[in-house]
mmCIF file of C-alpha atoms and ligand atoms in Angstrom:
data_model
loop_
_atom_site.group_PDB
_atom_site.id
_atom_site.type_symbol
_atom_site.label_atom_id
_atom_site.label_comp_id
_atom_site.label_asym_id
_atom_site.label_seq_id
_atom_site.Cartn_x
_atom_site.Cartn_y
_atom_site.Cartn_z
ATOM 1 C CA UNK A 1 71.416 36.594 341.970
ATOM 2 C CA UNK A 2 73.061 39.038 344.557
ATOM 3 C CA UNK A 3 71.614 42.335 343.501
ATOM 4 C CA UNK A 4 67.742 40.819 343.841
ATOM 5 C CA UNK A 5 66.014 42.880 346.440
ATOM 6 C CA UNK A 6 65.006 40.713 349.167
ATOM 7 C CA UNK A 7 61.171 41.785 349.442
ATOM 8 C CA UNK A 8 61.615 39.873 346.112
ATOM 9 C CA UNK A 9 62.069 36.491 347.636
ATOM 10 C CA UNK A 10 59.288 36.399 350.448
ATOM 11 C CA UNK A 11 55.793 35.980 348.178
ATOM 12 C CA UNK A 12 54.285 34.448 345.812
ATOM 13 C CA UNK A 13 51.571 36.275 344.590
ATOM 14 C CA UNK A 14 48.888 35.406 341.029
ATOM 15 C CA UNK A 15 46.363 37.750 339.684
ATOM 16 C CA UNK A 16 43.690 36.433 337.361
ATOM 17 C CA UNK A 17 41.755 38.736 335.284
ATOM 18 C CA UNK A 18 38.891 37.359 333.283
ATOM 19 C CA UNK A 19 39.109 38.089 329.339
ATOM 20 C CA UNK A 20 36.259 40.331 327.906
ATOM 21 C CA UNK A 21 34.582 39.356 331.038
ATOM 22 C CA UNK A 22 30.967 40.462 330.388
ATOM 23 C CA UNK A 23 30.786 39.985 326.729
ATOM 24 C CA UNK A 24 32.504 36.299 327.538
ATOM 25 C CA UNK A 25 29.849 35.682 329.212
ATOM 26 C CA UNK A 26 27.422 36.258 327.211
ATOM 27 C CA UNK A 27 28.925 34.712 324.000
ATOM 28 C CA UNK A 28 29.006 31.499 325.862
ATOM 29 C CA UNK A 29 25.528 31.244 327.123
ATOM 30 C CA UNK A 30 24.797 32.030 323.534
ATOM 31 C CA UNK A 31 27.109 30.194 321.116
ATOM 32 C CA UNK A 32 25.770 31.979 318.256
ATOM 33 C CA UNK A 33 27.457 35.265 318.864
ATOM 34 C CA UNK A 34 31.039 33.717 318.777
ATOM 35 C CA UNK A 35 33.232 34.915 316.202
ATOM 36 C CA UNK A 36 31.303 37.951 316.052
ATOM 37 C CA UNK A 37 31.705 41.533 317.561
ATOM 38 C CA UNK A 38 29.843 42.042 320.408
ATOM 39 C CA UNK A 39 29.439 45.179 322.858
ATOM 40 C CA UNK A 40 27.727 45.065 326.342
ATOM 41 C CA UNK A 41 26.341 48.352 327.018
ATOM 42 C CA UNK A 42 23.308 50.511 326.054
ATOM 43 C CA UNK A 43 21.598 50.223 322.785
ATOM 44 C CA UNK A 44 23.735 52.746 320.442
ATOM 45 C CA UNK A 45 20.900 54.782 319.878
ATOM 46 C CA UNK A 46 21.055 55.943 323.900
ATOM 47 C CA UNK A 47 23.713 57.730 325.109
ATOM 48 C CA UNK A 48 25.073 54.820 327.567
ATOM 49 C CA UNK A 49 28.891 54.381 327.477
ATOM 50 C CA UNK A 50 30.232 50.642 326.770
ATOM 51 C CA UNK A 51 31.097 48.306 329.563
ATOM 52 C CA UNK A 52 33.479 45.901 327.293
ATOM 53 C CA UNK A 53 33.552 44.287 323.969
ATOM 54 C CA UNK A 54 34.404 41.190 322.544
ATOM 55 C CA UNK A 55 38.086 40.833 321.134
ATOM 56 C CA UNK A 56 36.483 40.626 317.715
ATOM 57 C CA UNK A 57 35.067 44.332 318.646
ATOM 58 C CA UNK A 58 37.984 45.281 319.856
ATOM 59 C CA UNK A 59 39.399 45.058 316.183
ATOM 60 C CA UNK A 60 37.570 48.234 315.434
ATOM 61 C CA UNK A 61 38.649 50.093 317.871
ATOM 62 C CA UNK A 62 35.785 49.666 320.197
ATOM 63 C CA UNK A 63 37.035 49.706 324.186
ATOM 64 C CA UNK A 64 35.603 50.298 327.840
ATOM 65 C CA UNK A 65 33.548 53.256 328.968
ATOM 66 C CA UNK A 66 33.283 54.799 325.090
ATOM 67 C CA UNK A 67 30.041 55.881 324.115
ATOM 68 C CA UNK A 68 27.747 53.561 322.502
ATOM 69 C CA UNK A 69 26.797 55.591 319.669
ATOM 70 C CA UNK A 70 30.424 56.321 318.875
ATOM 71 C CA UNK A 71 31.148 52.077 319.506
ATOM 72 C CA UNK A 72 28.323 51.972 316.738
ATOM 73 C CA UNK A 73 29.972 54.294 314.423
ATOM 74 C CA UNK A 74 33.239 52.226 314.447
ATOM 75 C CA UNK A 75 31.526 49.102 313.761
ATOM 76 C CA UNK A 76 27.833 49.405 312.866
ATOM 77 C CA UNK A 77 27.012 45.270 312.481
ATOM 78 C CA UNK A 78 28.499 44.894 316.120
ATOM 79 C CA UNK A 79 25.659 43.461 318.777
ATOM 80 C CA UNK A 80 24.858 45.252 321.408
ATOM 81 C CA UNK A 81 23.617 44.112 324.668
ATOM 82 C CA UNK A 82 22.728 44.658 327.702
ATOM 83 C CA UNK A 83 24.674 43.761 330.799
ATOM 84 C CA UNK A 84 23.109 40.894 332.668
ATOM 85 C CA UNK A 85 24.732 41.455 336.044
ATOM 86 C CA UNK A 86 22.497 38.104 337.883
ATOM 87 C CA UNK A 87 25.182 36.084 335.638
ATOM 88 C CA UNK A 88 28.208 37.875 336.247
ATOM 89 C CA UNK A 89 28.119 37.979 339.908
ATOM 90 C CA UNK A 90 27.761 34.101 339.599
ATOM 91 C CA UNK A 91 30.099 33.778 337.312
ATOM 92 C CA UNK A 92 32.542 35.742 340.309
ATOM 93 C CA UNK A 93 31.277 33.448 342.512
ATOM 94 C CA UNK A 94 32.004 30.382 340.588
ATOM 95 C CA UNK A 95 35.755 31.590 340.160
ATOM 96 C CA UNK A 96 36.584 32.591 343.653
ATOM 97 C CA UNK A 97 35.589 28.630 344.359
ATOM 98 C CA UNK A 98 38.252 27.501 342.069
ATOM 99 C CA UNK A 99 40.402 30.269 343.847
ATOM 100 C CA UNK A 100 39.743 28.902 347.024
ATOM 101 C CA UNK A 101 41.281 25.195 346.245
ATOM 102 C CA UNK A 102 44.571 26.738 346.251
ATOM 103 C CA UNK A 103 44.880 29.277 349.386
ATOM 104 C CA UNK A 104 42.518 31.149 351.088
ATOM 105 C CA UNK A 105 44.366 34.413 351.135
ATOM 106 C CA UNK A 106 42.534 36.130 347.633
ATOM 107 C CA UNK A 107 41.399 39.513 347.418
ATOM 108 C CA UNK A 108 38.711 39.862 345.202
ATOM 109 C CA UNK A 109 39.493 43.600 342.978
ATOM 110 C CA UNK A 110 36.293 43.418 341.007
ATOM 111 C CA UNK A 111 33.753 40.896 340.069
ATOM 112 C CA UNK A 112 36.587 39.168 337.293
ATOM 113 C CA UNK A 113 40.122 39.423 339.278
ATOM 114 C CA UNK A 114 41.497 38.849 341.688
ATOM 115 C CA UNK A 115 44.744 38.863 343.754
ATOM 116 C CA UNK A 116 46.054 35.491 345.421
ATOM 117 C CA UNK A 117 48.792 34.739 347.865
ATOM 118 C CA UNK A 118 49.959 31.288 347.132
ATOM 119 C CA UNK A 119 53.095 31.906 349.524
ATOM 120 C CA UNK A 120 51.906 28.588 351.569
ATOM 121 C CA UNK A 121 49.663 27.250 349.228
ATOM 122 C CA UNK A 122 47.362 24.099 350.094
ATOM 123 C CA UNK A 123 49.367 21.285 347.747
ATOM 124 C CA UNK A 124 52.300 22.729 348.798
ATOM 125 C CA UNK A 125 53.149 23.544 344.701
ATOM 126 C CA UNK A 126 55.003 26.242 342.464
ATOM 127 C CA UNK A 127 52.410 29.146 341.648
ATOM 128 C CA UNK A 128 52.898 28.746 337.972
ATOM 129 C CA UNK A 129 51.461 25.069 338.658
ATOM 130 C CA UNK A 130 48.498 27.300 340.282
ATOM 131 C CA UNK A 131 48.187 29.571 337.551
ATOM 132 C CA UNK A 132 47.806 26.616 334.978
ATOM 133 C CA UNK A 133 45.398 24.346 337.202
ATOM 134 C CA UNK A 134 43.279 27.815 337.532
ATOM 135 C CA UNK A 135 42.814 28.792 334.182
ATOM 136 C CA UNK A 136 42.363 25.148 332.686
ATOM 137 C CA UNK A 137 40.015 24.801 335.846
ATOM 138 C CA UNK A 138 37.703 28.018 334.609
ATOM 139 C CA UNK A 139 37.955 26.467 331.055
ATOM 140 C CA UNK A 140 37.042 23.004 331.748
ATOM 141 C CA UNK A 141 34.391 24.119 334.252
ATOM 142 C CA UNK A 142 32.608 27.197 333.410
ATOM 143 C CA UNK A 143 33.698 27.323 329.598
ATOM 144 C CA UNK A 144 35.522 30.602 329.428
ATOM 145 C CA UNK A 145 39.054 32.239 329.351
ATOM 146 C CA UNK A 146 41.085 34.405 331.940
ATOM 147 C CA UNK A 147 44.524 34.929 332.289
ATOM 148 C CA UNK A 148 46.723 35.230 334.945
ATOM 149 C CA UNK A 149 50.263 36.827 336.414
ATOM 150 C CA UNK A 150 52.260 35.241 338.792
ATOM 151 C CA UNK A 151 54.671 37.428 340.757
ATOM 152 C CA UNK A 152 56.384 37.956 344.161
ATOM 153 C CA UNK A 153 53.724 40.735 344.788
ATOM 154 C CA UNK A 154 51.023 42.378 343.107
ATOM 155 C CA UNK A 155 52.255 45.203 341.372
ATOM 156 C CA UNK A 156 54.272 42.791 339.242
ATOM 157 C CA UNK A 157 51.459 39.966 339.480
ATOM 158 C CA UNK A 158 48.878 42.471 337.772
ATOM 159 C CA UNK A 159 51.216 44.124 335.054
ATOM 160 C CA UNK A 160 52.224 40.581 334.115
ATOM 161 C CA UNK A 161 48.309 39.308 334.059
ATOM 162 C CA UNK A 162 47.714 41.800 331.317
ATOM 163 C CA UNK A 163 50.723 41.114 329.577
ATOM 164 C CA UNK A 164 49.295 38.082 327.464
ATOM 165 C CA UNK A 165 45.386 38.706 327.091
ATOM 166 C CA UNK A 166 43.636 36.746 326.305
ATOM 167 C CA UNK A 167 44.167 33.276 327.977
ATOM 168 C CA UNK A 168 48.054 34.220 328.469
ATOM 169 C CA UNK A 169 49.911 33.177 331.922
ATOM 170 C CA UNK A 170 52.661 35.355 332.640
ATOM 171 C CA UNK A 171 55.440 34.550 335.305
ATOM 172 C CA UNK A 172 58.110 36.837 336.371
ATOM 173 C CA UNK A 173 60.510 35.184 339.375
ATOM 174 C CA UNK A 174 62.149 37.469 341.381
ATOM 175 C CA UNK A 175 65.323 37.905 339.321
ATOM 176 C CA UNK A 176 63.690 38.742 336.458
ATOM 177 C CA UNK A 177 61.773 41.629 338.097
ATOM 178 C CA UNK A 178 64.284 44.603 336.969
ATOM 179 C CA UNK A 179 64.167 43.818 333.465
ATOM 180 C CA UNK A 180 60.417 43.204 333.486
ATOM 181 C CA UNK A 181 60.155 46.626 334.620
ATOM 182 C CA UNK A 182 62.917 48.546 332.513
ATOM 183 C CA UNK A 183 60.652 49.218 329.708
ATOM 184 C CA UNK A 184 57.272 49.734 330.749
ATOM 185 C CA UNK A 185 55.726 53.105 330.499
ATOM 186 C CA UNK A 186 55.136 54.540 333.756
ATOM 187 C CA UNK A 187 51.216 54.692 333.202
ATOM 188 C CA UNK A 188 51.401 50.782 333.672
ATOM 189 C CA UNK A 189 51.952 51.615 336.956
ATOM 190 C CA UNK A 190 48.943 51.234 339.038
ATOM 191 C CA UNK A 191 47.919 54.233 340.687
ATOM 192 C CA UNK A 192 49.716 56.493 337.913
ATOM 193 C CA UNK A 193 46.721 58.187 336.470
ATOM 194 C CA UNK A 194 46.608 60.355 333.492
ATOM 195 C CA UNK A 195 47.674 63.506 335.564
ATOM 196 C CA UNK A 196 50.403 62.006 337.324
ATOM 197 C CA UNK A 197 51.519 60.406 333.548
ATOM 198 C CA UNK A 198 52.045 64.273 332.238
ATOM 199 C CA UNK A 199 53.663 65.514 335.471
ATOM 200 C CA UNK A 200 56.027 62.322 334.660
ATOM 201 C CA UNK A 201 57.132 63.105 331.602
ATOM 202 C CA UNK A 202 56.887 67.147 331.992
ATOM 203 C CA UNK A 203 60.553 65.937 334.020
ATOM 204 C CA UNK A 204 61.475 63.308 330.880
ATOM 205 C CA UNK A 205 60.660 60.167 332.768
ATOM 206 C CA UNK A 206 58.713 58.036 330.208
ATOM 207 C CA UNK A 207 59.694 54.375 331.296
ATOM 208 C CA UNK A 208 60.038 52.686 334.471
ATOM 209 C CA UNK A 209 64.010 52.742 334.089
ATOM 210 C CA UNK A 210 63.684 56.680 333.687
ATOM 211 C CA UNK A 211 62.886 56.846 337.214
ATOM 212 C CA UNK A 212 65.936 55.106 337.927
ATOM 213 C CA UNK A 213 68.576 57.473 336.766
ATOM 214 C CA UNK A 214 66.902 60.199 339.713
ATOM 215 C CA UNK A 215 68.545 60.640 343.140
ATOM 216 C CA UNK A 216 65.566 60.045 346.166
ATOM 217 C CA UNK A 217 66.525 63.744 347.185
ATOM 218 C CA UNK A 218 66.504 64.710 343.753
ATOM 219 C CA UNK A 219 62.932 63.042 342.453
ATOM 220 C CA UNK A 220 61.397 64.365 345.912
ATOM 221 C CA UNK A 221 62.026 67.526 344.940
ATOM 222 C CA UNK A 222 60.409 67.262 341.660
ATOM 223 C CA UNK A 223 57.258 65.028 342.930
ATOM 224 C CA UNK A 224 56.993 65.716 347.188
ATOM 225 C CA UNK A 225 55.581 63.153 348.896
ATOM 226 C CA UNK A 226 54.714 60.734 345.661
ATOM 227 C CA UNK A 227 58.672 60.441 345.038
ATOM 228 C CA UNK A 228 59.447 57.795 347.663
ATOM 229 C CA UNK A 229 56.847 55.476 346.263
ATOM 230 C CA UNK A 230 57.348 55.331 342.241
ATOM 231 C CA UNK A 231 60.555 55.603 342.952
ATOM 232 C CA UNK A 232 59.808 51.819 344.797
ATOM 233 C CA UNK A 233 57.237 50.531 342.357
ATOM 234 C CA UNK A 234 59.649 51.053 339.352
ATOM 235 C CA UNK A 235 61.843 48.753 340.452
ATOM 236 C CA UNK A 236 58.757 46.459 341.127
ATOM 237 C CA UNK A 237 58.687 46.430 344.901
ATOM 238 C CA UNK A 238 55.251 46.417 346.627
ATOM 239 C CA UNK A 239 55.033 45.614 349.896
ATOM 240 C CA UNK A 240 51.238 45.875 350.168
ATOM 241 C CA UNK A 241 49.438 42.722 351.853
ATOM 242 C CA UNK A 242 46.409 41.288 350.474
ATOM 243 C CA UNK A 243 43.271 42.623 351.584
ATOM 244 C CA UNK A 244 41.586 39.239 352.576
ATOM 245 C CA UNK A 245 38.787 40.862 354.677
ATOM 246 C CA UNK A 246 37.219 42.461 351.348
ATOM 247 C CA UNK A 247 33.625 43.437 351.794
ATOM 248 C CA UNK A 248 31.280 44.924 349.407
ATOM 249 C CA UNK A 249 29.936 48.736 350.281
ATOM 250 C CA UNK A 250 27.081 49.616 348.367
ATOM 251 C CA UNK A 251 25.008 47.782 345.896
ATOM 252 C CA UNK A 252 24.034 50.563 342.560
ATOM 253 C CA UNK A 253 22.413 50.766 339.945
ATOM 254 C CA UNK A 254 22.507 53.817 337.289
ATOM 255 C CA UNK A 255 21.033 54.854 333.686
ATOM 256 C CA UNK A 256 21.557 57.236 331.619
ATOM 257 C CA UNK A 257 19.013 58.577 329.890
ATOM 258 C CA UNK A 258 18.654 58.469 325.894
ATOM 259 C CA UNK A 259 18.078 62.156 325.904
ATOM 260 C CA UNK A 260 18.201 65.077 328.920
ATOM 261 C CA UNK A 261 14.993 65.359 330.769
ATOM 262 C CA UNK A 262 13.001 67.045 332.864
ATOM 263 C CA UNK A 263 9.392 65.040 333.119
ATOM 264 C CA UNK A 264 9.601 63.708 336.280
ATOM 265 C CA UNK A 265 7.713 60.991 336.060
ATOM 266 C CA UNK A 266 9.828 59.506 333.269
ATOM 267 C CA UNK A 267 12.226 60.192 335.949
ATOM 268 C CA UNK A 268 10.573 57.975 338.948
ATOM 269 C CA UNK A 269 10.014 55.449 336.720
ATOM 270 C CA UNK A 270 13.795 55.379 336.063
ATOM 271 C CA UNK A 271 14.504 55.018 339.777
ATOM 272 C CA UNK A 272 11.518 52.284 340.081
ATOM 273 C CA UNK A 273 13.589 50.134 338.078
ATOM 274 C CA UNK A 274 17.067 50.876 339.264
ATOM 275 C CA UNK A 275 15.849 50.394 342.967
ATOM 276 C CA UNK A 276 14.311 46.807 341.621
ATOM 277 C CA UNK A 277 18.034 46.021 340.473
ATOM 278 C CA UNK A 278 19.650 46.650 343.401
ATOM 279 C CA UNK A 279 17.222 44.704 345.638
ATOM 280 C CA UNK A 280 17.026 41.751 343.200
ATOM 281 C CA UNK A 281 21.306 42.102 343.632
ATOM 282 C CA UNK A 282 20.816 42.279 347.375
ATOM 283 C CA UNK A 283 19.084 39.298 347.333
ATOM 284 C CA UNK A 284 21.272 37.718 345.562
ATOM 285 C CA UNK A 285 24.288 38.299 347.414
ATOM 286 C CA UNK A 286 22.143 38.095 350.742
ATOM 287 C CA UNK A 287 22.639 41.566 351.719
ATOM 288 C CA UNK A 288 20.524 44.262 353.125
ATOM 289 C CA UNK A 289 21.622 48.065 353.583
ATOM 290 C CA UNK A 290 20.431 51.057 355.758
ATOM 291 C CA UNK A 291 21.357 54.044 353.601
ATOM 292 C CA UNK A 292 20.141 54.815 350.444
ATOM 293 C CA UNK A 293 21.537 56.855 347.994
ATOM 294 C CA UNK A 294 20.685 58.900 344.995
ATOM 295 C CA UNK A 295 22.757 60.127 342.771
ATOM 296 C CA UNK A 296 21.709 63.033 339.707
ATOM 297 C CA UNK A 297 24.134 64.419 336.908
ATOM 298 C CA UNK A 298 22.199 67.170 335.301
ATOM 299 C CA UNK A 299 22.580 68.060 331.464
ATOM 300 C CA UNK A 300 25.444 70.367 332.784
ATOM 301 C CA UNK A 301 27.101 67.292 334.310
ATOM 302 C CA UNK A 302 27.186 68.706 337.837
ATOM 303 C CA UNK A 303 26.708 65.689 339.719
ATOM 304 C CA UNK A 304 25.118 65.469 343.279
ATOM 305 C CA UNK A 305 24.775 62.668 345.767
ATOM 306 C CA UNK A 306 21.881 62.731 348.328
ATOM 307 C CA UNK A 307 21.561 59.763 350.712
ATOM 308 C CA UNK A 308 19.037 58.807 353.787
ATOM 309 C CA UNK A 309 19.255 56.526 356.489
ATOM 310 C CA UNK A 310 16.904 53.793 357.472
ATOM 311 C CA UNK A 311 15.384 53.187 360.687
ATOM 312 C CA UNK A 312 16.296 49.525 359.795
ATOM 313 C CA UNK A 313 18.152 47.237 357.143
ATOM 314 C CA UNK A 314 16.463 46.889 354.322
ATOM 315 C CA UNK A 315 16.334 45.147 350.722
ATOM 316 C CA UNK A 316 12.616 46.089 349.915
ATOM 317 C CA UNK A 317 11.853 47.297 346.485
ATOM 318 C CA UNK A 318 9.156 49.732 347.349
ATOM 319 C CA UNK A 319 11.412 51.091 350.795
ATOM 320 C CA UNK A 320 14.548 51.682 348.275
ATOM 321 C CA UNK A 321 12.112 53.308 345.664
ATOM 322 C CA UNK A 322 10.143 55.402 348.267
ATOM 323 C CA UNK A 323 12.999 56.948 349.469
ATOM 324 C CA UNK A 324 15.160 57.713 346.580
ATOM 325 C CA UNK A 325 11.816 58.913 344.875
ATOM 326 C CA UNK A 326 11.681 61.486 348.367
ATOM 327 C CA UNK A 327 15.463 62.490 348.180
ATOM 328 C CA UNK A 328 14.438 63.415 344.147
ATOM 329 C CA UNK A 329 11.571 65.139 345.026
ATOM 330 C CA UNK A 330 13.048 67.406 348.196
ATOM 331 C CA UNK A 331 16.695 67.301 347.747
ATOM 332 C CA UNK A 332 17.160 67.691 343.955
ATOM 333 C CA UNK A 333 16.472 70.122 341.158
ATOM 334 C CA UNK A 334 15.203 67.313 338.757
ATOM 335 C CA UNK A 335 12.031 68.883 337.241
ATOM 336 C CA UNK A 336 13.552 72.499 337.229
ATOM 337 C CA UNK A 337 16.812 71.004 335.621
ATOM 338 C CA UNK A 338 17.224 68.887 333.194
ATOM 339 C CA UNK A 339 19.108 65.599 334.038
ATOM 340 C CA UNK A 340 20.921 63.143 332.278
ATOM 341 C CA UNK A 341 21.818 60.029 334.474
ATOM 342 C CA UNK A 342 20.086 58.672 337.850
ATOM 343 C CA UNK A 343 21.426 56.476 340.142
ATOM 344 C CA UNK A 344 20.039 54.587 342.993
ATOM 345 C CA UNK A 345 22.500 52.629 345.296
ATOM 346 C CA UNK A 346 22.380 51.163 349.341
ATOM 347 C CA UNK A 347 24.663 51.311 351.436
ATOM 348 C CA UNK A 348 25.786 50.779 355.242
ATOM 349 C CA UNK A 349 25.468 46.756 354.141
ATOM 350 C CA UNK A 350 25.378 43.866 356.194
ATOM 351 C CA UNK A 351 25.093 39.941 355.383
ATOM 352 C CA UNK A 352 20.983 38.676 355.953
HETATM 353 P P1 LIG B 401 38.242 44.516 332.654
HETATM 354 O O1 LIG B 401 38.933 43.343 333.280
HETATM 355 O O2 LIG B 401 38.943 45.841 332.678
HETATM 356 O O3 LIG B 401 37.922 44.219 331.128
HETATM 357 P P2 LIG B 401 37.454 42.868 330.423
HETATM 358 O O4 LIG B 401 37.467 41.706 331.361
HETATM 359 O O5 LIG B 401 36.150 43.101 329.738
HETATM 360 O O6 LIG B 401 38.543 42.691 329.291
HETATM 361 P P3 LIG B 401 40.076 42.254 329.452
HETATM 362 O O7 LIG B 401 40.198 40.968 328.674
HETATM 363 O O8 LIG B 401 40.844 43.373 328.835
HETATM 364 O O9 LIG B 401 40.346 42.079 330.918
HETATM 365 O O10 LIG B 401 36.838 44.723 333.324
HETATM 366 C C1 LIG B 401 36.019 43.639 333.747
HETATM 367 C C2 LIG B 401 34.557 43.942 333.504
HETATM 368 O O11 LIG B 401 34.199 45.129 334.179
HETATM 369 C C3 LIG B 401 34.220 44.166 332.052
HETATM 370 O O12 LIG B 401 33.916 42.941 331.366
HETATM 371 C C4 LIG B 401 33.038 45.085 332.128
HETATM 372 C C5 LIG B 401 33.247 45.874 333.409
HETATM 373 N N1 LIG B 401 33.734 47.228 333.115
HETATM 374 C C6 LIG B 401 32.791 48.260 333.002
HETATM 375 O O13 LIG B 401 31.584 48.033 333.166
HETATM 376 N N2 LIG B 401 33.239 49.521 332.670
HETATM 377 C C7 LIG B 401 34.580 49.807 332.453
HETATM 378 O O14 LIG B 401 34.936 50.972 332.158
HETATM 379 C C8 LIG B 401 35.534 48.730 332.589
HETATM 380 C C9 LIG B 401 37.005 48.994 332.352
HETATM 381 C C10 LIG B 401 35.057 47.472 332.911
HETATM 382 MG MG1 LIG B 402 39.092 41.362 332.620
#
């Protein structure tokens, strides 16, 4: 078609995105919760916010980062775990394998999706052929469901990977692009938060194609420096390269605590724990990390950060503890003030 754009017809990019990724998980290494609605989180008695649900959970209204007690409310015979992250990060590892038959350009987003550039792919095949041989692949071989997008970059690659959860595959070729993106709201947009969403439709732009009807000149002068690129990614053009050279940052661990306190031991014990987590998840990934950092939210929800170097790398328990345990005792208030999460995390990470 003459009026594609021609960024349109240089890529060929696929997102997968794992369905109910945690709670997946778990239902499959324990058969007996399928069918049934289950929430990974904190118990609903603490004040922990959910992580995901299972589809069935999702019926009642239960989503992402909503508090436990209020995911309990909605659907009181709902099971509620813990999040087991030893299984998820092998679980990652186990898809970016598959990944990896097909092209060695992915960028890993998250532990469950991911961004691949199948341009020149290793069987020299269309990406919806991809798409298919990776989700049958993480059936067949680790016994759960993803779904993927296939587009020629990955704005459109990740709108279209959500577009048929679960299990869905989504392809929009380059001709289609324009009317894939006439009628999605503007929030579907990544990168359009919910601040930029109200500025959005404070000027009556509501769907992608709203964007349209504005002059550059004229949208500039309504948004600054923003206009030039929504004005792109509504008409689903992303030029953005993959970021193949992804490295994690910091390992973390955080809890928040069932009720605000201020006994400081309760506290240390916390951040004994948390700083076991992180170096059992160091080890795992064979990482260590120089900096360590503490983070407090106090009943107020003022949140600080403090954070100490190392003379050396590190993935010791009791070095992680020691330290966070000093930056609590001589940086914070904790004791004085009340707090309700802690969080211990490294940093400054190299491979061991
Ligand atoms: P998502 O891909 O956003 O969600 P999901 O895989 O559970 O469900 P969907 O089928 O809609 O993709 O996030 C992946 C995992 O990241 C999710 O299983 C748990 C974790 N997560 C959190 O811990 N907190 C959050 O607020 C979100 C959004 C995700
Ligand atoms: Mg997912």
């Amino acid at each position: 078609m003459s009026d594609v754009h021609p960024s349109l017809l240089q890529r060929k990019i696929i997102h997968v995105d794992m369905d109910a990724f945690y709670a997946s998980v778990e239902i499959r290494d324990n058969p007996s919760l399928a069918g049934k609605p289950v929430v990974i989180g904190g118990s609903p008695q603490s004040r922990a916010v959910v992580c995901t649900a299972s589809y069935e959970a999702r019926k009642y209204g239960i989503r992402s980062a909503m508090a436990c007690s209020r995911a309990y409310r909605l659907c009181p015979q709902a099971i509620f775990l813990p999040p087991n992250f030893e299984a998820y990060s092998k679980v990652s590892q186990q898809i970016r394998e598959i990944f990896s038959r097909h092209t060695n350009l992915i960028e890993p987003l998250s532990l469950d999706e991911a961004y691949l550039d199948v341009t020149n792919n290793a069987q020299g095949i269309y990406a919806t052929q991809i798409a298919k041989a990776i989700r049958q692949s993480v059936k067949d071989e680790l016994n759960l469901s993803c779904s993927v997008g296939v587009g020629p970059n990955k704005l459109v690659a990740k709108i279209a990977s959500d577009m048929r959860k679960p299990g869905g595959i989504t392809v929009v070729p380059p001709e289609r692009v324009s009317e894939f993106m006439r009628h999605l709201e503007v929030r579907k947009i990544f990168g359009v938060g919910p601040a930029t969403e109200k500025r959005l439709h404070e000027i009556g732009i509501q769907k992608c194609s709203d964007i349209w009807t504005f002059s550059p000149t004229q949208l500039e002068n309504e948004l600054g420096s923003f206009a030039h690129w929504i004005l792109q990614a509504s008409q689903g053009l992303d030029d953005r390269e993959l970021e193949t050279n992804w490295e994690r940052k910091s390992m973390g661990r955080e809890e928040t605590f069932s009720a605000d306190i201020s006994d400081l031991e309760t506290i240390q014990k916390s951040l004994k724990l948390l700083s076991k987590d992180v170096a059992d998840s160091l080890k795992d990934e064979e990482l260590e990390g120089r900096t360590v950092v503490l983070k407090i939210k106090y009943a107020d929800f003022q949140q600080v950060t403090r954070s100490r170097s190392l003379a050396h790398h590190t993935r010791s328990e009791s070095q992680i503890f020691n330290c966070a345990q000093q930056l609590l005792l001589e940086k914070t208030e904790a004791g004085k003030r009340k707090i309700r999460l802690a969080g211990v995390s490294v940093s400054n990470l190299r491979s061991q």
